[in-house]
Coordinates of C-alpha atoms and ligand atoms in Angstrom, one line a residue:
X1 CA 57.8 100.8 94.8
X2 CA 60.1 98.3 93.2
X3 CA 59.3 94.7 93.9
X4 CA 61.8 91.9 92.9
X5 CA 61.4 89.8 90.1
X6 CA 60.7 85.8 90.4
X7 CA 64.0 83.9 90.7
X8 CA 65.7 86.5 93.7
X9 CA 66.2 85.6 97.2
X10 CA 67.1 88.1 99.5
X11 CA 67.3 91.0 97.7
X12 CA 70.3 89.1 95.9
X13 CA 68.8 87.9 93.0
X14 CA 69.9 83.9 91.8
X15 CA 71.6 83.6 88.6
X16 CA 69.3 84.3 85.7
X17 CA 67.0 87.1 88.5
X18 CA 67.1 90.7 87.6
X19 CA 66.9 93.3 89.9
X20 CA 63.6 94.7 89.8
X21 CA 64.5 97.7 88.0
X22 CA 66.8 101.2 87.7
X23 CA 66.6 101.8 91.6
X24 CA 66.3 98.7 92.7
X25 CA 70.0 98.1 90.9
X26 CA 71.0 101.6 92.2
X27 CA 70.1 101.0 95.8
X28 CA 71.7 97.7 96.1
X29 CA 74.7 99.3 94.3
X30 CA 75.2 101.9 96.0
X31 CA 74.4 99.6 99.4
X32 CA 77.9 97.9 98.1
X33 CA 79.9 101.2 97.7
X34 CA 79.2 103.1 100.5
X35 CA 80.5 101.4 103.5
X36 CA 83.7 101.0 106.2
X37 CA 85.6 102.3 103.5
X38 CA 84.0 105.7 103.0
X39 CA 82.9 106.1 107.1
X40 CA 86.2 104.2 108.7
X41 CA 88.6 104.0 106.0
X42 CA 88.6 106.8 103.6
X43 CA 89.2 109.5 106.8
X44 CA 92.2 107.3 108.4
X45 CA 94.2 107.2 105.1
X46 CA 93.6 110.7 104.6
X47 CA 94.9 111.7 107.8
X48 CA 97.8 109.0 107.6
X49 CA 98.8 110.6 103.7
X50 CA 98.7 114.6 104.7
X51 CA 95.3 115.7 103.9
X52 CA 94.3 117.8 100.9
X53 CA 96.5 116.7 98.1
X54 CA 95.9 113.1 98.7
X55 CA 91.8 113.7 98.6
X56 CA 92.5 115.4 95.2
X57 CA 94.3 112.4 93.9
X58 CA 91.8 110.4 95.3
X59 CA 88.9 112.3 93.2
X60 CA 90.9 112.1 90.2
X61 CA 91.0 108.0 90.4
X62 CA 87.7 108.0 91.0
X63 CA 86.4 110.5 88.5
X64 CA 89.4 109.3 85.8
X65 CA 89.4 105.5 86.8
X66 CA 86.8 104.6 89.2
X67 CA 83.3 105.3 86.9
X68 CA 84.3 104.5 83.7
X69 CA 85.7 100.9 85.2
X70 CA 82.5 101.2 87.3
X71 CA 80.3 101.2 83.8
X72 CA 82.7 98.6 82.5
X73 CA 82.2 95.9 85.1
X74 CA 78.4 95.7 85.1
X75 CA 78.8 96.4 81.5
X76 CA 80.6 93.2 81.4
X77 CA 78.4 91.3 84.1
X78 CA 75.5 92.6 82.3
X79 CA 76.5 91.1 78.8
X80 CA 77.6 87.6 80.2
X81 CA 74.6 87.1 82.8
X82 CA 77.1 85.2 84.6
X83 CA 79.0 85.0 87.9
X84 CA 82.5 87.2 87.9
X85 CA 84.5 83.9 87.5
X86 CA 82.3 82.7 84.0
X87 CA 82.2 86.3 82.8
X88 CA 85.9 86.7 82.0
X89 CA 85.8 83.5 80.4
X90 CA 82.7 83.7 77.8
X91 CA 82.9 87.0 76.5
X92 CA 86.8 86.4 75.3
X93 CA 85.4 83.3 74.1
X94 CA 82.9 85.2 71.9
X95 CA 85.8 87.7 70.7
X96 CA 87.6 84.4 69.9
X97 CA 90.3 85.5 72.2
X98 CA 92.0 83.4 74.9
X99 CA 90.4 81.7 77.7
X100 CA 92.9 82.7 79.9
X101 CA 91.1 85.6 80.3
X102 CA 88.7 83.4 82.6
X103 CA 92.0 83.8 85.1
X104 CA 90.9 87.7 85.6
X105 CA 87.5 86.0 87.1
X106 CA 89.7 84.5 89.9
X107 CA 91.8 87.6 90.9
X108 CA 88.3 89.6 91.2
X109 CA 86.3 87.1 93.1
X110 CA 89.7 86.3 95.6
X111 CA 90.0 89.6 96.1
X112 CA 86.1 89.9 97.1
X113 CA 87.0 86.9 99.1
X114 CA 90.0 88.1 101.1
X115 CA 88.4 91.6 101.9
X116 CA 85.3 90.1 103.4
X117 CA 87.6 88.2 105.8
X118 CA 89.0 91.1 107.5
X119 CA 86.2 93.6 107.2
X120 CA 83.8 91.4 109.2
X121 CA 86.5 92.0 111.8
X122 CA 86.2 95.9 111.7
X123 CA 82.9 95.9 110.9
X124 CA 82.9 94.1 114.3
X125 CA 84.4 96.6 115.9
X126 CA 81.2 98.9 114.7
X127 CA 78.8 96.1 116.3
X128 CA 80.7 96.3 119.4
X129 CA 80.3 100.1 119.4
X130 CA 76.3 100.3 119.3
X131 CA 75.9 98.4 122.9
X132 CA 78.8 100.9 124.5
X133 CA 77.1 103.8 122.6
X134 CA 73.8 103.0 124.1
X135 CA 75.1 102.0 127.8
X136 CA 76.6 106.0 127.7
X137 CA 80.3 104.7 128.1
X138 CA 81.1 108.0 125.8
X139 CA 78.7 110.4 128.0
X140 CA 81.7 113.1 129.0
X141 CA 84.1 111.1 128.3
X142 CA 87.4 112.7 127.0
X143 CA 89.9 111.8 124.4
X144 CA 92.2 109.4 126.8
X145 CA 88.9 107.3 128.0
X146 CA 88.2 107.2 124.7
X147 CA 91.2 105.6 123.1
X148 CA 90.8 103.3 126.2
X149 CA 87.9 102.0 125.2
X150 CA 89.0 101.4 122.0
X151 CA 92.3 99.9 123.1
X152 CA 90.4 97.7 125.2
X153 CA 88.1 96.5 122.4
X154 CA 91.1 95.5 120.6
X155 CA 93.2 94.1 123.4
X156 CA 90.4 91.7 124.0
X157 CA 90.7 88.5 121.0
X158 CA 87.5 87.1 122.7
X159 CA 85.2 90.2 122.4
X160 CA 86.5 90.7 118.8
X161 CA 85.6 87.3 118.0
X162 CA 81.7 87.4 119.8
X163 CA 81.7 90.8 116.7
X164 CA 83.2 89.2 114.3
X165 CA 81.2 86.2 114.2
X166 CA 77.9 88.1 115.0
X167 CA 78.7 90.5 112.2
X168 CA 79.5 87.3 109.8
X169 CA 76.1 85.7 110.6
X170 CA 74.0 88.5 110.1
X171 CA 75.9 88.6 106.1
X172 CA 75.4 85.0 105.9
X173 CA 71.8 85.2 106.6
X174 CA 70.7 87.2 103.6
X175 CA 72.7 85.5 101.4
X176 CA 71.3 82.5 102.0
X177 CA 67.6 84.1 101.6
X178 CA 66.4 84.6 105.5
X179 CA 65.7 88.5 104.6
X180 CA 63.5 88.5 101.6
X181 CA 64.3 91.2 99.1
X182 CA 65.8 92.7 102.7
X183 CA 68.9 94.3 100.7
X184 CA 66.6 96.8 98.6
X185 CA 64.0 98.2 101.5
X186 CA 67.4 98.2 104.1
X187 CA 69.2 100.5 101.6
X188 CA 66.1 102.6 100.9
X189 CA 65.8 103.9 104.2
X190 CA 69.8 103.7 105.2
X191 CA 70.7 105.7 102.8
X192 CA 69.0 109.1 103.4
X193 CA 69.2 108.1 107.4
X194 CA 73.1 108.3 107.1
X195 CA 73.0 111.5 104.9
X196 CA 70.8 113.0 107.7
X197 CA 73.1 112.0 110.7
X198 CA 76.3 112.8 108.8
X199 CA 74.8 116.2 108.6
X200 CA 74.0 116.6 112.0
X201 CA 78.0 115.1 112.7
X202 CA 79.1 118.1 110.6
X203 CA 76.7 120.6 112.4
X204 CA 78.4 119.8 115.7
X205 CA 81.8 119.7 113.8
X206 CA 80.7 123.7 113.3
X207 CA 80.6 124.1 116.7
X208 CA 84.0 122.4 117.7
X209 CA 86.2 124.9 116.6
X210 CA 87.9 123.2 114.7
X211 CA 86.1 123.6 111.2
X212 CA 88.4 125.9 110.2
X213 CA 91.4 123.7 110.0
X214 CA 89.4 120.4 109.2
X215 CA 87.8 122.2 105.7
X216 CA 91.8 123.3 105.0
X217 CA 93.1 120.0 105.7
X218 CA 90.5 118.1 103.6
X219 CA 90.3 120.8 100.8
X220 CA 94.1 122.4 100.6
X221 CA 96.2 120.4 98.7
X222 CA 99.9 120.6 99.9
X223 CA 101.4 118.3 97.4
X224 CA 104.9 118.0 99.4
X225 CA 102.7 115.9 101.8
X226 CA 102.1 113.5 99.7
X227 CA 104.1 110.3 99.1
X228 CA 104.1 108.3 95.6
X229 CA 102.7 105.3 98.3
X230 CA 100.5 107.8 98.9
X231 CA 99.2 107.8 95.4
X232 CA 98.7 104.1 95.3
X233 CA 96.9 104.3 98.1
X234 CA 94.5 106.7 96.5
X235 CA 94.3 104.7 93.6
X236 CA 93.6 101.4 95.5
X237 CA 90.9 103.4 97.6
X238 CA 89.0 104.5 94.9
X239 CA 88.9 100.8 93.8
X240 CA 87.7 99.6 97.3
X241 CA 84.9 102.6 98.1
X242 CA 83.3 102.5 94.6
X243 CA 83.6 98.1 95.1
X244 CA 85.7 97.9 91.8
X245 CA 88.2 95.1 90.7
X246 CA 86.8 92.6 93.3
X247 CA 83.5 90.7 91.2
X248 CA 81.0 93.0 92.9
X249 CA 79.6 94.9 90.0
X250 CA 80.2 92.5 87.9
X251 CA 77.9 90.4 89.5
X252 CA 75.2 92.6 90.5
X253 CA 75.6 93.9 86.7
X254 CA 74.8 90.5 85.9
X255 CA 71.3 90.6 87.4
X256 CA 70.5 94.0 85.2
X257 CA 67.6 94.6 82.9
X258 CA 68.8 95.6 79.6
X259 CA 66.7 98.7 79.8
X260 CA 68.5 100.5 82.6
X261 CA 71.3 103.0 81.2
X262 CA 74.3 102.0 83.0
X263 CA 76.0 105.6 81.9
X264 CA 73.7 107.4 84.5
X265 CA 73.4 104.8 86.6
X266 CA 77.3 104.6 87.3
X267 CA 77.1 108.1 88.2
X268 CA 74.5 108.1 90.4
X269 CA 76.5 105.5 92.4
X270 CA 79.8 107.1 92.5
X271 CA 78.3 110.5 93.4
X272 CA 76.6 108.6 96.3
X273 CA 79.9 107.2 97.5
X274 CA 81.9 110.2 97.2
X275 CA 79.2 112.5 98.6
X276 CA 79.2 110.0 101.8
X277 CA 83.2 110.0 102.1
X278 CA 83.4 113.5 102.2
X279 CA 80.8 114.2 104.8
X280 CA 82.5 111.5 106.8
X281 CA 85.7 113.9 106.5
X282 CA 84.0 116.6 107.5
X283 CA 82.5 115.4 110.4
X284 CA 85.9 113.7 111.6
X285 CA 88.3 116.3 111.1
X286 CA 86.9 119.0 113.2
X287 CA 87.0 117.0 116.4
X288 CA 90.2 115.9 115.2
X289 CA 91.9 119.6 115.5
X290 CA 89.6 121.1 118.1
X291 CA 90.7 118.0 120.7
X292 CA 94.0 118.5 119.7
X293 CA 94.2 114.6 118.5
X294 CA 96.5 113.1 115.5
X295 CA 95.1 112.7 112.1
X296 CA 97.2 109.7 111.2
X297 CA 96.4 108.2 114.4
X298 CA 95.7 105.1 111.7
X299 CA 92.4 102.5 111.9
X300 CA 91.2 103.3 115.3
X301 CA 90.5 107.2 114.0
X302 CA 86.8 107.2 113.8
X303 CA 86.4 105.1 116.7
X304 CA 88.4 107.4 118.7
X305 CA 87.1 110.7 117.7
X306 CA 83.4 110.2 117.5
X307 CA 82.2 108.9 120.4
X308 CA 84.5 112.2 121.5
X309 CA 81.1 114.1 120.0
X310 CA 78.4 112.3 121.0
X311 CA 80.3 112.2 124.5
X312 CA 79.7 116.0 124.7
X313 CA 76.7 116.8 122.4
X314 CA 72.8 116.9 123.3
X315 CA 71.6 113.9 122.6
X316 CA 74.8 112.2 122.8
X317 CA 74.2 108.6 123.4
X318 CA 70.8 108.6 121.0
X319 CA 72.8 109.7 118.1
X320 CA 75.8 107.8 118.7
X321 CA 73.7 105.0 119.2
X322 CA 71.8 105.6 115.5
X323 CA 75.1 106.1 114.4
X324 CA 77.2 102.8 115.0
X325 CA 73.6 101.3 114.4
X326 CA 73.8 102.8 110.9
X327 CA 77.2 102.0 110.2
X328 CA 76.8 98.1 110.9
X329 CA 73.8 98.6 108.2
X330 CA 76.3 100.0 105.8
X331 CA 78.9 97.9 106.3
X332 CA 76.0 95.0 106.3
X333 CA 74.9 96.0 102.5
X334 CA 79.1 96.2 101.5
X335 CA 79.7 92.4 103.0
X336 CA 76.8 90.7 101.5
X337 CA 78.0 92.2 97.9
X338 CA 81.5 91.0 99.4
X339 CA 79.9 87.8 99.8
X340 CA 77.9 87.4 96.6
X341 CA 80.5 86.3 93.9
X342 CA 81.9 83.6 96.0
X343 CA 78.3 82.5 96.5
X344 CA 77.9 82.5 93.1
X345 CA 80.9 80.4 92.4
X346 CA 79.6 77.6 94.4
X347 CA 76.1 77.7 93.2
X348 CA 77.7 77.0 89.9
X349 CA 79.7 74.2 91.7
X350 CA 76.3 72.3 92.7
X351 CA 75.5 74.2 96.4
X352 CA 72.1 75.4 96.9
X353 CA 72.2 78.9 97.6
X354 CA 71.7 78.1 101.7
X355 CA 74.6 76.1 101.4
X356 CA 77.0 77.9 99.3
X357 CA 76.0 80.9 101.7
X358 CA 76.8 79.3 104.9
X359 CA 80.3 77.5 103.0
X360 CA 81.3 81.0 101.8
X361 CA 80.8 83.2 105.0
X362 CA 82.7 80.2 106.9
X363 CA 85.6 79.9 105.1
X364 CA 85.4 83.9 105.1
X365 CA 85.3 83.9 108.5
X366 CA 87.8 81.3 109.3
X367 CA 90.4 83.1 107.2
X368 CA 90.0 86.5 108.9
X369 CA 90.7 85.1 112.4
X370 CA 94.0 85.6 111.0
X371 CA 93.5 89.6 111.1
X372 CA 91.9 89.5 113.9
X373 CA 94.7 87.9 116.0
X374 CA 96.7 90.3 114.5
X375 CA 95.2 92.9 116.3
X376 CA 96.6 91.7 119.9
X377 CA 98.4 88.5 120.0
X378 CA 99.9 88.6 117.0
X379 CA 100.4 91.9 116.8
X380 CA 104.1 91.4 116.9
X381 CA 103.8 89.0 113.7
X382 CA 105.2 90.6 110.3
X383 CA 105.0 87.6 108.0
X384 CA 107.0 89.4 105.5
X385 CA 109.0 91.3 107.6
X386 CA 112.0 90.8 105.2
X387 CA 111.0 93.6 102.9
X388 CA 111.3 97.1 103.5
X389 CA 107.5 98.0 102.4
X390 CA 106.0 95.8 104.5
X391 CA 108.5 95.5 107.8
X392 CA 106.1 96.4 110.3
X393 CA 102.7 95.1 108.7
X394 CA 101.1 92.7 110.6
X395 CA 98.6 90.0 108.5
X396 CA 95.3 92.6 108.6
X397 CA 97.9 95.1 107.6
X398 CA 98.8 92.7 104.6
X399 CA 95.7 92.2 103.9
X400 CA 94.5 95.3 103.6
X401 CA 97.5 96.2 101.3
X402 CA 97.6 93.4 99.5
X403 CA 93.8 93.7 98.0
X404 CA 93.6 97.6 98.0
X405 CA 97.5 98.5 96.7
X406 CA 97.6 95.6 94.7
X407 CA 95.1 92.8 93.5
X408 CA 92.5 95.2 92.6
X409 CA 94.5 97.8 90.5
X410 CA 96.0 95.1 88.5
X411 CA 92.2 93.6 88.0
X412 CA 91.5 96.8 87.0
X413 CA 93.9 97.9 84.9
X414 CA 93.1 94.1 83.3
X415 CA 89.1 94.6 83.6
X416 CA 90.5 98.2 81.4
X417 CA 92.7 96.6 78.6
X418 CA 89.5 93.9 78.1
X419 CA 86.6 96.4 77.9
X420 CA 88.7 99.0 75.7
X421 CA 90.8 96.5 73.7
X422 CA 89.3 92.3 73.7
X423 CA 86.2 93.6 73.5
X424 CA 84.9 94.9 70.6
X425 CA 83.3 98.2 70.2
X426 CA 79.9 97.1 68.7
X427 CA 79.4 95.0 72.1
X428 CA 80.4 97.9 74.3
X429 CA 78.6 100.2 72.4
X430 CA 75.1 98.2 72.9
X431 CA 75.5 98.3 76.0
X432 CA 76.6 101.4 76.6
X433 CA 74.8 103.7 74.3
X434 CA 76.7 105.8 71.3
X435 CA 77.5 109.2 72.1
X436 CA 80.1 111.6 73.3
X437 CA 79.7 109.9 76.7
X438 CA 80.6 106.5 74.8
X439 CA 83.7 108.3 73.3
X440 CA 85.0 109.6 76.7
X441 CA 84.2 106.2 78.1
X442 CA 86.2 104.6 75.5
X443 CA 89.4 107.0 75.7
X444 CA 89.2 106.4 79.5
X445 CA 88.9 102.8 79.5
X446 CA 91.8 102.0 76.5
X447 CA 94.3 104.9 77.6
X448 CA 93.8 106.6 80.8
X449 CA 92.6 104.0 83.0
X450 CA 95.4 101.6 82.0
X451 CA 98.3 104.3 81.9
X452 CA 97.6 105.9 85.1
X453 CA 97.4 102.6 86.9
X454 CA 100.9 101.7 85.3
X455 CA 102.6 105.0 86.1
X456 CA 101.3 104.3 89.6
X457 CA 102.7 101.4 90.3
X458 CA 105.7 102.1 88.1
X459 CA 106.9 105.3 90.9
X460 CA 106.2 102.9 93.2
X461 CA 108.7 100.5 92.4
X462 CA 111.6 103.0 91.9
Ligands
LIG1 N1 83.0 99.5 98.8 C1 82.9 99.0 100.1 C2 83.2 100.1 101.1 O1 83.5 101.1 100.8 C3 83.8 97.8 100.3 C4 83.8 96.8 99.2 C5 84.9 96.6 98.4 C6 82.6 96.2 98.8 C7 84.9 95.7 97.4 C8 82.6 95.3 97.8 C9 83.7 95.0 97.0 O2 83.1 99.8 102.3

């Protein structure tokens, strides 16, 4: 059993605590990958880009981009033993190279800082879904009453904020240190626990009918359904799922013993993440075609299909209930590594870790009332309504787009050029091991990585 070393509160160790070891590290960062974006997000955008050729893209960023980047940030947090913001900063220092380089800190950590804004709000939406599970509002229910309910969730700017703000506290309280070393024995259990009931989602999936066309969909690429936004899309995804280009592994890298191989532990992580996603496909998608329902219905997707299941399935109500129960966990684990760089930052700026907890998560909170709003009475607001891309996006829309499509592939193609060309190879090397695996890591880092991202972006514009 891992214990954590002196110097951590709440699982989240202080600056200068190491995670207690190899799992320890791999639970909490696998806690930060796997969350809304594999369960809620990664199925809407699928279903909103066509299906099949957009999961391929998707699992070529990931496999192409997403791990070696992943082994480059806590690579990088792991050399510095510093917050996000510092780490930038020092190691071009010790390369004798520009300071500027402390800017990349910023984008990372404001990108950690506007995504925790708005996915408090949908992780809301997840709290809100455990008390209706449990009450049996789904029991029989069909698809209509079921978009109802979720219509009604989001009509309703006063029950989104009672979410919001319960879902906000409950991040703010193990950051600050109420939940002693809470992070490593909640992911221990909430891992295999949403591996089990994601099963049992595509077990009744099996039964629906609708397998068929949910495995063709997921698994057939059709490449004429896929946009070049598309693309981006699957780039910025693979970013968001695996918690890249926004501090996070960077800072949980910076609490890493030196004897843990970050190589396999990288792996590990995004095979975890990827594993999870797919599952959550599977188990969508059949209810999806056997109810006749739209795959690019948009956000609401999950919430509108699987209560569908447990509306109809033994057991209904107990396993929905686990399973909005066990989302709020995951998202839980994602926020609180959301959290943890700005926390950092303000440690560094004096707080104590209660207070810099509490200041974070507030401003956090105050910021994604914004996207909330958005959601009813300001649903009709397009604050940049001018421009063709982004005519009818409301602010959570913006946001969204703003830190997935953009701020974190131009950190990561920046994290990319560091690691493979500021930094030099004797550093990276120590830290990574010497090898073929270092080789591939180092081509992927200096060419691939920072290409593709380019090329991405570059379609995009024309
Ligand atoms: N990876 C998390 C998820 O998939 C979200 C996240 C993004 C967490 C960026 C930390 C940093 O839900």
């Amino acid at each position: 059993m891992s214990t954590v070393a002196s110097g951590v509160v709440a699982g989240v160790p202080h600056a200068h605590g190491q995670w207690s070891g190899r799992l320890a590290f791999i639970l909490a960062a696998a806690g930060s990958a796997v969350g809304l974006g594999n369960i809620w997000k990664f199925p809407y955008i699928t279903g909103e880009n066509g299906g099949g050729a957009f999961v391929l893209v998707y699992l070529g960023c990931i496999v192409l981009i997403g791990v070696p980047l992943l082994m480059t940030e806590v690579m990088l947090g792991r050399r510095s033993g510093q917050s996000p913001i510092n780490t930038f900063a020092t190691l071009a220092k010790r390369e004798g190279r520009s300071r500027r380089w402390g800017a990349l800190g910023w984008l990372h950590t404001l990108a950690a800082f506007l995504i925790l804004s708005f996915y408090s709000v949908i992780a809301g939406w997840a709290v809100a879904y455990v008390p209706q599970a449990m009450s049996g509002a789904f029991a029989g229910a069909d698809a209509a009453q079921v978009g109802a309910l979720f219509d009604g969730l989001l009509g309703a700017p006063e029950q989104l904020l009672v979410w919001h703000t319960v879902f906000m506290l409950l991040t703010v309280l193990v950051a600050a240190g109420g939940v002693r070393a809470g992070l490593e024995r909640a992911v221990k259990w909430l891992m295999p626990a949403l591996l089990v009931l994601l099963l049992v989602m595509v077990a009744y999936g099996f039964t629906t009918g609708g397998f068929g066309a949910a495995a063709a969909f997921l698994f057939w690429p059709d490449f004429s359904k896929l946009s070049t936004a598309g693309v981006l899309t699957a780039l910025g995804h693979a970013f968001f799922t695996l918690s890249l280009a926004s501090a996070t592994m960077v800072a949980y890298g910076s609490y890493l013993p030196k004897s843990v191989s970050i190589p396999r532990s990288a792996l590990i992580i995004a095979l975890m993440d990827t594993v999870v996603a797919l599952l959550a496909g599977l188990a969508i998608f059949p209810i999806v075609f056997a109810n006749g329902l739209e795959a690019g219905a948009g956000p609401g997707l999950v919430f509108q299909t699987l209560p569908l299941a447990f509306g109809q399935m033994p057991l209904g109500t107990l396993i929905g209930t686990l399973f909005f129960i066990l989302l709020v966990f995951a998202a839980w684990t994602s926020s609180i590594s959301l959290l943890e760089s700005t926390v950092e930052w303000l440690e560094e700026k004096g707080f104590g870790r209660k207070a810099a907890a509490v200041t974070g998560g507030l401003a956090a909170w105050t910021v994604g009332l914004a996207s909330l709003l958005s959601l009813n009475l300001w649903a009709g607001v397009h604050p940049l309504g001018m421009f063709e891309t982004f005519a009818d996006k409301t602010v959570f829309d913006l946001l969204d787009y703003v830190t997935a499509n953009l701020m974190m592939p131009l950190a990561g193609l920046l994290t990319a050029v560091f690691a493979g060309w500021v930094l030099s190879r004797r550093v990276s090397e120590a830290e990574l091991g010497a090898g073929v695996g270092y080789r591939l890591w180092r081509f992927l880092v200096r060419f691939v990585a920072p290409v593709g991202v380019v090329l991405i972006f570059v379609y995009n514009l024309g």
